[in-house]
Coordinates of C-alpha atoms in Angstrom, one line a residue:
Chain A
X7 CA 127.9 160.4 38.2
X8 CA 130.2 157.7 37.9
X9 CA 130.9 155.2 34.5
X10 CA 129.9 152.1 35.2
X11 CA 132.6 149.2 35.6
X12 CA 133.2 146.5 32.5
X13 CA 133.3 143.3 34.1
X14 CA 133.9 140.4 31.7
X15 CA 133.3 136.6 32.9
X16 CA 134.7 133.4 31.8
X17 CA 135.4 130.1 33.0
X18 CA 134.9 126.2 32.8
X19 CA 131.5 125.3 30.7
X20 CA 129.8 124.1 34.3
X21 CA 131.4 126.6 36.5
X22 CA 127.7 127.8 36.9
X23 CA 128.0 131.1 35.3
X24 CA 124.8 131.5 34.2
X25 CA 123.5 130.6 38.1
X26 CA 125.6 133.0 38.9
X27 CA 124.7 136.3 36.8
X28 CA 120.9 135.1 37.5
X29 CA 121.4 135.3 40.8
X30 CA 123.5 138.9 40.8
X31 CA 120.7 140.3 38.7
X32 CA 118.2 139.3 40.7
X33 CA 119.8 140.6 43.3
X34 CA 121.1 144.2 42.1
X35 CA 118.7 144.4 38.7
X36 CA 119.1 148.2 39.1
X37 CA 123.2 148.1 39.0
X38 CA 124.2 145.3 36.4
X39 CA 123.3 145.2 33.0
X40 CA 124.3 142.2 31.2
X41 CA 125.2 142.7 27.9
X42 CA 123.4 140.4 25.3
X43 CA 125.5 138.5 22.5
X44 CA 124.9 138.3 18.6
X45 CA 125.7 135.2 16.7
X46 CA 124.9 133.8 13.4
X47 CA 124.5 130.3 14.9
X48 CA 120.6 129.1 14.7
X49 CA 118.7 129.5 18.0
X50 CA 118.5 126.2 20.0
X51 CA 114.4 125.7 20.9
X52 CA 113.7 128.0 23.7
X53 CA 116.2 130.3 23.1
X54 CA 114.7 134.0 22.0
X55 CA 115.8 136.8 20.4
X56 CA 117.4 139.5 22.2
X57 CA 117.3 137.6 25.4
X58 CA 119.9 134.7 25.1
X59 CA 121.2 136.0 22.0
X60 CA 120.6 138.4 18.9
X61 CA 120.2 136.2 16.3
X62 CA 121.5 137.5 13.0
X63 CA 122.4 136.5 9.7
X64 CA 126.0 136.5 8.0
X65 CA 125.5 139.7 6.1
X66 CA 124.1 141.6 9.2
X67 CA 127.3 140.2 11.9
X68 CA 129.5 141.3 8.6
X69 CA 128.3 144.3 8.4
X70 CA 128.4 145.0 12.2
X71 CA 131.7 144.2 11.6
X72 CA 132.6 146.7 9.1
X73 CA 131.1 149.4 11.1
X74 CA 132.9 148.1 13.9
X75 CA 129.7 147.7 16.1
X76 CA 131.3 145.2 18.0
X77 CA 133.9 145.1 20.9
X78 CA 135.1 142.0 20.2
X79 CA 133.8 138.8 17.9
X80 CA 135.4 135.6 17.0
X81 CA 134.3 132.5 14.6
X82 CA 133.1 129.2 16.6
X83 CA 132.9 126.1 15.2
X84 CA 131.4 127.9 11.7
X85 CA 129.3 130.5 13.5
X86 CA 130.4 134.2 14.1
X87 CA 129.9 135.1 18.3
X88 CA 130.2 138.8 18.9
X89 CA 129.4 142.1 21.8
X90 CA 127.6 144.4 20.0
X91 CA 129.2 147.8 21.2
X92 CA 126.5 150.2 21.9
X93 CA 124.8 148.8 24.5
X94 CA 127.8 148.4 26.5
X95 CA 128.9 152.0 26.5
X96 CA 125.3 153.2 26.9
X97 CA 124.9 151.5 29.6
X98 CA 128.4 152.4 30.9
X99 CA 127.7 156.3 30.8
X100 CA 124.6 155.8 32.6
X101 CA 126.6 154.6 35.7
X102 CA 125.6 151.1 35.3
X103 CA 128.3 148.1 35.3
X104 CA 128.2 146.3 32.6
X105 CA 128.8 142.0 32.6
X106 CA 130.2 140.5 29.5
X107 CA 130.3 136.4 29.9
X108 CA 131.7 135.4 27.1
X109 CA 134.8 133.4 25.9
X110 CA 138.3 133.8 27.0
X111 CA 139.7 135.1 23.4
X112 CA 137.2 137.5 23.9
X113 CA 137.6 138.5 26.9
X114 CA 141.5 138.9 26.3
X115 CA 140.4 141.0 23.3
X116 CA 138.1 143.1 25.3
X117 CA 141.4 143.5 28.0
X118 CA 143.5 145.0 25.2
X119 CA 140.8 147.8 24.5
X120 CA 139.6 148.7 27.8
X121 CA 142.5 148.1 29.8
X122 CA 140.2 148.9 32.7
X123 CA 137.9 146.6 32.3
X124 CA 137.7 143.5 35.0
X125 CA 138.4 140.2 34.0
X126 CA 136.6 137.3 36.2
X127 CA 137.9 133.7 35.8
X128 CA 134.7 131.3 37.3
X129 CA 136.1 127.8 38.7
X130 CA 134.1 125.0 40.6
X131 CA 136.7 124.4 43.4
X132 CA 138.0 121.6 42.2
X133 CA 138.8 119.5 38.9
X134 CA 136.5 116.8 40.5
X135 CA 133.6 118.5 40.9
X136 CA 133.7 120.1 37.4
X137 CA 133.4 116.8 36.5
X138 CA 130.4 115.8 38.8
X139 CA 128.6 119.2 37.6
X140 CA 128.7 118.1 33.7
X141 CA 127.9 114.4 34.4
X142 CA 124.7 115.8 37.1
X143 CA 123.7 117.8 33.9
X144 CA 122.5 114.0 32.9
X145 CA 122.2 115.3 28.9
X146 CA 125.8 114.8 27.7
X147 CA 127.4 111.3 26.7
X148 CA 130.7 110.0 28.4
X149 CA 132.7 111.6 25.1
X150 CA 131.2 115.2 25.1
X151 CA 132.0 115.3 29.2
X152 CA 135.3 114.5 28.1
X153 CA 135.9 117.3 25.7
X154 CA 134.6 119.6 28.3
X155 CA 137.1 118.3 30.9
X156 CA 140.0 118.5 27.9
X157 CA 139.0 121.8 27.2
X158 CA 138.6 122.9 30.3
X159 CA 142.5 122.2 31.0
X160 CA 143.4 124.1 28.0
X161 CA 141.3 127.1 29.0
X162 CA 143.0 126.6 33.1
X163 CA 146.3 127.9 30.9
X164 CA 144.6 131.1 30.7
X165 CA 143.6 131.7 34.5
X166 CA 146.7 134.0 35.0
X167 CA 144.9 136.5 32.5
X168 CA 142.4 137.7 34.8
X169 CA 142.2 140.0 37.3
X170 CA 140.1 137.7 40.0
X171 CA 139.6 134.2 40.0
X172 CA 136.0 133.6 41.8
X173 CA 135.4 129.9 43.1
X174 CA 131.8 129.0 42.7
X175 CA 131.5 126.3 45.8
X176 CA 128.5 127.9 47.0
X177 CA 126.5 130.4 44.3
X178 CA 124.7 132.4 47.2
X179 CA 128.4 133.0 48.9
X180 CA 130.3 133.5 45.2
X181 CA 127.2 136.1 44.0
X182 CA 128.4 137.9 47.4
X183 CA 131.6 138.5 46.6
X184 CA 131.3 138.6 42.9
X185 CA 129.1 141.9 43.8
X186 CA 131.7 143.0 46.7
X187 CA 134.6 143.0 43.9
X188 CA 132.8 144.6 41.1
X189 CA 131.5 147.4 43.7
X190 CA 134.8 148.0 45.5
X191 CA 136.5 148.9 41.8
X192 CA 134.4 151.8 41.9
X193 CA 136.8 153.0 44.1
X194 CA 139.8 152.5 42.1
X195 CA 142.1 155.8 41.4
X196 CA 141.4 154.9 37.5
X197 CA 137.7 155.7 38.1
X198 CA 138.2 158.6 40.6
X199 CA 140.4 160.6 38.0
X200 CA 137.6 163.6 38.0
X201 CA 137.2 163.7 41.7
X202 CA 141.2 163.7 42.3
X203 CA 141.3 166.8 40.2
X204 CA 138.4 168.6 41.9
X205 CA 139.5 167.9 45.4
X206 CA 143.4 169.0 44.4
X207 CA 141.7 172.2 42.9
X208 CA 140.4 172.9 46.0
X209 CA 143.3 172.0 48.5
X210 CA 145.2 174.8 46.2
X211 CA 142.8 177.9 47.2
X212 CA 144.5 177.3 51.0
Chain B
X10 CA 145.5 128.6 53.8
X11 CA 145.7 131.8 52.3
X12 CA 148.5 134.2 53.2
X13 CA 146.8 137.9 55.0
X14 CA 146.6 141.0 52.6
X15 CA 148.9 143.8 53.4
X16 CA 146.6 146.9 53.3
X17 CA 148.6 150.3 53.2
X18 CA 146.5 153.4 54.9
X19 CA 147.4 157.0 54.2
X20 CA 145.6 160.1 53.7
X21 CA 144.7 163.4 54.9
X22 CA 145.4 164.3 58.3
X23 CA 141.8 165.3 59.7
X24 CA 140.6 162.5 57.1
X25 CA 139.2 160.3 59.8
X26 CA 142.0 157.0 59.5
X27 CA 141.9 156.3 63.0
X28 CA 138.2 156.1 63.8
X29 CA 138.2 153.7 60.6
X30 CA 140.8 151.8 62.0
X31 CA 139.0 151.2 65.0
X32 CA 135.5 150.5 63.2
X33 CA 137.5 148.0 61.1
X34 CA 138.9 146.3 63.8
X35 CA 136.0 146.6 66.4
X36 CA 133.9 144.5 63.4
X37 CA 136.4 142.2 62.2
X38 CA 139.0 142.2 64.9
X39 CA 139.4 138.3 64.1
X40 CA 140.8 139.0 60.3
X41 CA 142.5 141.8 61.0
X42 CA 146.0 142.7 62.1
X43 CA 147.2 146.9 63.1
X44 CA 150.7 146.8 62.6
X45 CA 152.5 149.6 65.3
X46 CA 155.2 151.6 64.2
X47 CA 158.3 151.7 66.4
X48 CA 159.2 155.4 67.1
X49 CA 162.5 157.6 68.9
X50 CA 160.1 160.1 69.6
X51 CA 158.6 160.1 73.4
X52 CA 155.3 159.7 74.1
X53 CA 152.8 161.8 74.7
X54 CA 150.6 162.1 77.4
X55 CA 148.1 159.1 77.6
X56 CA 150.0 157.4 74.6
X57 CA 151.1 153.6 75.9
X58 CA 154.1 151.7 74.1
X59 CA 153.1 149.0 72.3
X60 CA 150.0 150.7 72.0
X61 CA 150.3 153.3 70.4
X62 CA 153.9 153.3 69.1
X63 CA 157.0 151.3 70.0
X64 CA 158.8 153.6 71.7
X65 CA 162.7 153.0 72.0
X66 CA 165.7 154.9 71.7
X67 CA 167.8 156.0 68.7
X68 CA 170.7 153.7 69.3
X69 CA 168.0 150.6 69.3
X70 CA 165.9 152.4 66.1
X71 CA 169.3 152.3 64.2
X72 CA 170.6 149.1 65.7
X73 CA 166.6 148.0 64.0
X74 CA 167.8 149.2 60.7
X75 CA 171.5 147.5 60.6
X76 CA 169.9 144.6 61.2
X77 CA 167.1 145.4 58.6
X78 CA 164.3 144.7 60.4
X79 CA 162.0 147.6 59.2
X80 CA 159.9 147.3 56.3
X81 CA 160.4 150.9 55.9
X82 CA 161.6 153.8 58.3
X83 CA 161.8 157.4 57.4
X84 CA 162.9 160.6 59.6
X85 CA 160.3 163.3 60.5
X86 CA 161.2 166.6 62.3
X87 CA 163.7 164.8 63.5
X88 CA 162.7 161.4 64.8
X89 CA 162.5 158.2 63.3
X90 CA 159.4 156.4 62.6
X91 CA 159.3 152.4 61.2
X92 CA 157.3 149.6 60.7
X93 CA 159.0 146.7 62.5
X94 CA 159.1 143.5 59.8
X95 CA 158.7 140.2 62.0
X96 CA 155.1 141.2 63.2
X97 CA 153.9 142.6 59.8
X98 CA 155.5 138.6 58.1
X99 CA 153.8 136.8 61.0
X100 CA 150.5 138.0 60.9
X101 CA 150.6 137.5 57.1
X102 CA 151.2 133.8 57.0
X103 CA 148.8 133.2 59.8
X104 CA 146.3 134.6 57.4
X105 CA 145.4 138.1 58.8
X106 CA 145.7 140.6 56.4
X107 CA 147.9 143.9 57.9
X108 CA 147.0 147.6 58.1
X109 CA 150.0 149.9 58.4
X110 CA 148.9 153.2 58.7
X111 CA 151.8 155.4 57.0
X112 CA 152.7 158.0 55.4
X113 CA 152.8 158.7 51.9
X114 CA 156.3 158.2 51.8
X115 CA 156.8 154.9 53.5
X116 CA 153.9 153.9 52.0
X117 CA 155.7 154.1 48.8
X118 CA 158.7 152.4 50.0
X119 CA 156.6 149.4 51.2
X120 CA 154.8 149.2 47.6
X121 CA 158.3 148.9 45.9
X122 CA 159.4 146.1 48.3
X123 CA 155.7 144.3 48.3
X124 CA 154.0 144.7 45.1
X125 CA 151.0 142.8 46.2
X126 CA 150.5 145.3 49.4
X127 CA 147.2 147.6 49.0
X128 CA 148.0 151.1 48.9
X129 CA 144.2 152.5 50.2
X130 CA 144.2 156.4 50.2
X131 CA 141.5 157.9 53.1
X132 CA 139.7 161.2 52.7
X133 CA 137.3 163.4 53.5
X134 CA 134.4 164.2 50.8
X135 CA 135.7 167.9 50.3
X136 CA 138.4 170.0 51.2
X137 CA 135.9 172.0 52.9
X138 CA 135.0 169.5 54.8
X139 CA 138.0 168.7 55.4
X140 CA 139.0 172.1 57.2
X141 CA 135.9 171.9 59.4
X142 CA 137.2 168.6 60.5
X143 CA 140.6 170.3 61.2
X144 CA 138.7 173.2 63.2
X145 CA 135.9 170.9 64.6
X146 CA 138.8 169.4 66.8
X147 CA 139.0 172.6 68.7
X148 CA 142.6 171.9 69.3
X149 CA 144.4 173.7 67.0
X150 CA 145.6 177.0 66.3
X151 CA 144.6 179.2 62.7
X152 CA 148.2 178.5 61.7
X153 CA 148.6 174.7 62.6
X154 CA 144.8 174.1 60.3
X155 CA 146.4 176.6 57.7
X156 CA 149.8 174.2 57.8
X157 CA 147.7 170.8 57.5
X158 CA 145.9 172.1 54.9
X159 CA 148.7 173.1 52.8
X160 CA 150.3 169.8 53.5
X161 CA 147.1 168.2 52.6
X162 CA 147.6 169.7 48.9
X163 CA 150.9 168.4 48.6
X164 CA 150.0 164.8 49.8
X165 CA 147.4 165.0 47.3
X166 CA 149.9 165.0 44.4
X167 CA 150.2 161.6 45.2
X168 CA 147.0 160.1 45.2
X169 CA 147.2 158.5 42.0
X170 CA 150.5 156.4 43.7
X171 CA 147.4 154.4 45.4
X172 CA 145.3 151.8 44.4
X173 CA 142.1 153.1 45.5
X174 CA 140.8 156.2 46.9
X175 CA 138.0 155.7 50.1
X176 CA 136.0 159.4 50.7
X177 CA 135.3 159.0 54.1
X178 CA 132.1 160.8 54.4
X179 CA 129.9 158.3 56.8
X180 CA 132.4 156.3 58.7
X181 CA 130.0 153.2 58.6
X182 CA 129.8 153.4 55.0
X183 CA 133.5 153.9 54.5
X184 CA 134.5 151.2 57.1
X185 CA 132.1 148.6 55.0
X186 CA 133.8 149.8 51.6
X187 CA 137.6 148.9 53.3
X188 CA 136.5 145.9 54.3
X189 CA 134.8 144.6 51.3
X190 CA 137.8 146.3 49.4
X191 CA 140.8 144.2 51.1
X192 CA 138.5 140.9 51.2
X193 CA 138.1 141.0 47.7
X194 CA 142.2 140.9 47.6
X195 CA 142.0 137.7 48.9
X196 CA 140.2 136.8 44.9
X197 CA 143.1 138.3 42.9
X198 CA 144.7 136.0 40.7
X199 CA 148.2 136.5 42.0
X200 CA 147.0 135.6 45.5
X201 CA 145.7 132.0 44.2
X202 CA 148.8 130.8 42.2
X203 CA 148.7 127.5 44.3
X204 CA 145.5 127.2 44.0
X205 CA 145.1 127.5 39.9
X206 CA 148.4 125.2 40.1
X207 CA 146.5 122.6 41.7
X208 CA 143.3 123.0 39.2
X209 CA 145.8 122.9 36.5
X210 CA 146.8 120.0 37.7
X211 CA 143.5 117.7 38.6
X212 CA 142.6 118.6 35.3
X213 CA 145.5 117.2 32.9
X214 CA 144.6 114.0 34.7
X215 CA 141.5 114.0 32.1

């Protein structure tokens, strides 16, 4: 059986990520997994364990640390974020592709240790309707949009870093090819390594 | 508007190429541009030029390379066989992406002078099945399929040169996979450096 693929997505805060992996999983349930975060920060109401987050205390994300549990983790704004490990490579082994959404540090930290893994840059198609998406939200004062928009050019610096760079104009359309991608690095030689020696093998007994 | 893909096609002779070619192109004859190869050998019975090949004479083939308008040419048994440039360039910036269905070793010149083009490698599931294909044509003598085979497990030495490997086991299948596989090009970060330039852009105005 073939590992499963690593795909790692990141983008502008009201690219529609989350819309988008809903919409994959419900979809192709039975070839994603998506891999759950840990973080110390508090869980916002509605939020439960083990499905937006595992919540954890300092000690426990240190010790994870330690045993190097995780994949990659940084520090936010006082609270540790970080991939727990296992899960990842379970699921891996058992031919399922894996989705990491998570931050771009991260994800340029998860690059250096699986060099295979495929990094997905999410972008509403233009600055414009970023801003429309984050004002529509209708929760977030004038300044808070703005620090979005200001991050989000600081974060556009980093677009080059990724493999693909999927525009989310419409989700049904971007889900689409978001799937197509993952799918068609399947057949990458990387991931073919065994069968390339098996059909050589037998091209020799002629 | 995007510039076309240039999508590189080798493999296996007795791999099935051509019948994906012409799935490919039956489906999605609109996004899709076969490039023809201009040849000194003459035709065979039933092949048309332009068709098939361009055929021309040796004194216009090398007259072709003074001028350098091959992508890449290479001799075989010898005649010469080359991918004429202006068609391949034109099809490109009207947005079609280009097959060229070469050789391993023009395929490799082509990926030194274009990076960016595809190198797809097409083959059968099995060797095995691979040699019934051979005999299932009916056409060829013990010693010809012996030769093709033997050639076969040279070529596959350079397998890992490509990008991705398609087994060709149900043509639909395969034909689907190619597709998917060169549209998702189109997504690569290097093919949307204007784009992230101009998202780069909208969003300092913040």
């Amino acid at each position: 059986m073939k590992k499963g693929i690593l795909a790692v997505v990141s983008g502008f805060s009201g690219a529609g990520k989350g819309s988008l992996m809903r919409e994959l999983l419900q979809r192709h349930g039975e070839q994603y997994a998506l891999s759950i975060s840990a973080t110390t920060r508090p869980p916002r109401e509605g939020e439960e364990h083990g499905r937006e987050y595992f919540f954890v205390s300092k000690e426990e994300f240190e010790r994870m640390i330690e045993e190097e549990a995780l994949i990659e983790y940084a520090c936010y704004v006082g609270n540790y974020y970080g991939t727990p490990k296992e899960y990842v490579l379970e699921q891996m082994e058992a031919g399922r592709d894996v989705i990491l959404e998570i931050e771009i540090q991260g994800a340029l930290k998860v690059k250096e240790r699986f060099p295979d893994a495929l990094l997905l840059f999410v972008t509403p198609p233009s600055a414009g309707e970023l801003e429309k998406r984050l004002r529509g939200r209708g929760t977030e004062t004038d300044e808070v949009i703005l620090c979005r928009l200001k991050r989000a050019a600081e974060e556009a610096e980093f677009m080059e870093d990724y493999d693909y760079i999927l525009v989310n104009d419409n989700l049904e359309v971007c889900a689409s090819e978001m799937h197509a991608l993952i799918q068609s690095q399947h057949l990458r030689t990387g991931s073919s390594q065994e069968w390339i020696a098996r059909i050589r093998e037998e091209l020799c007994r002629f």
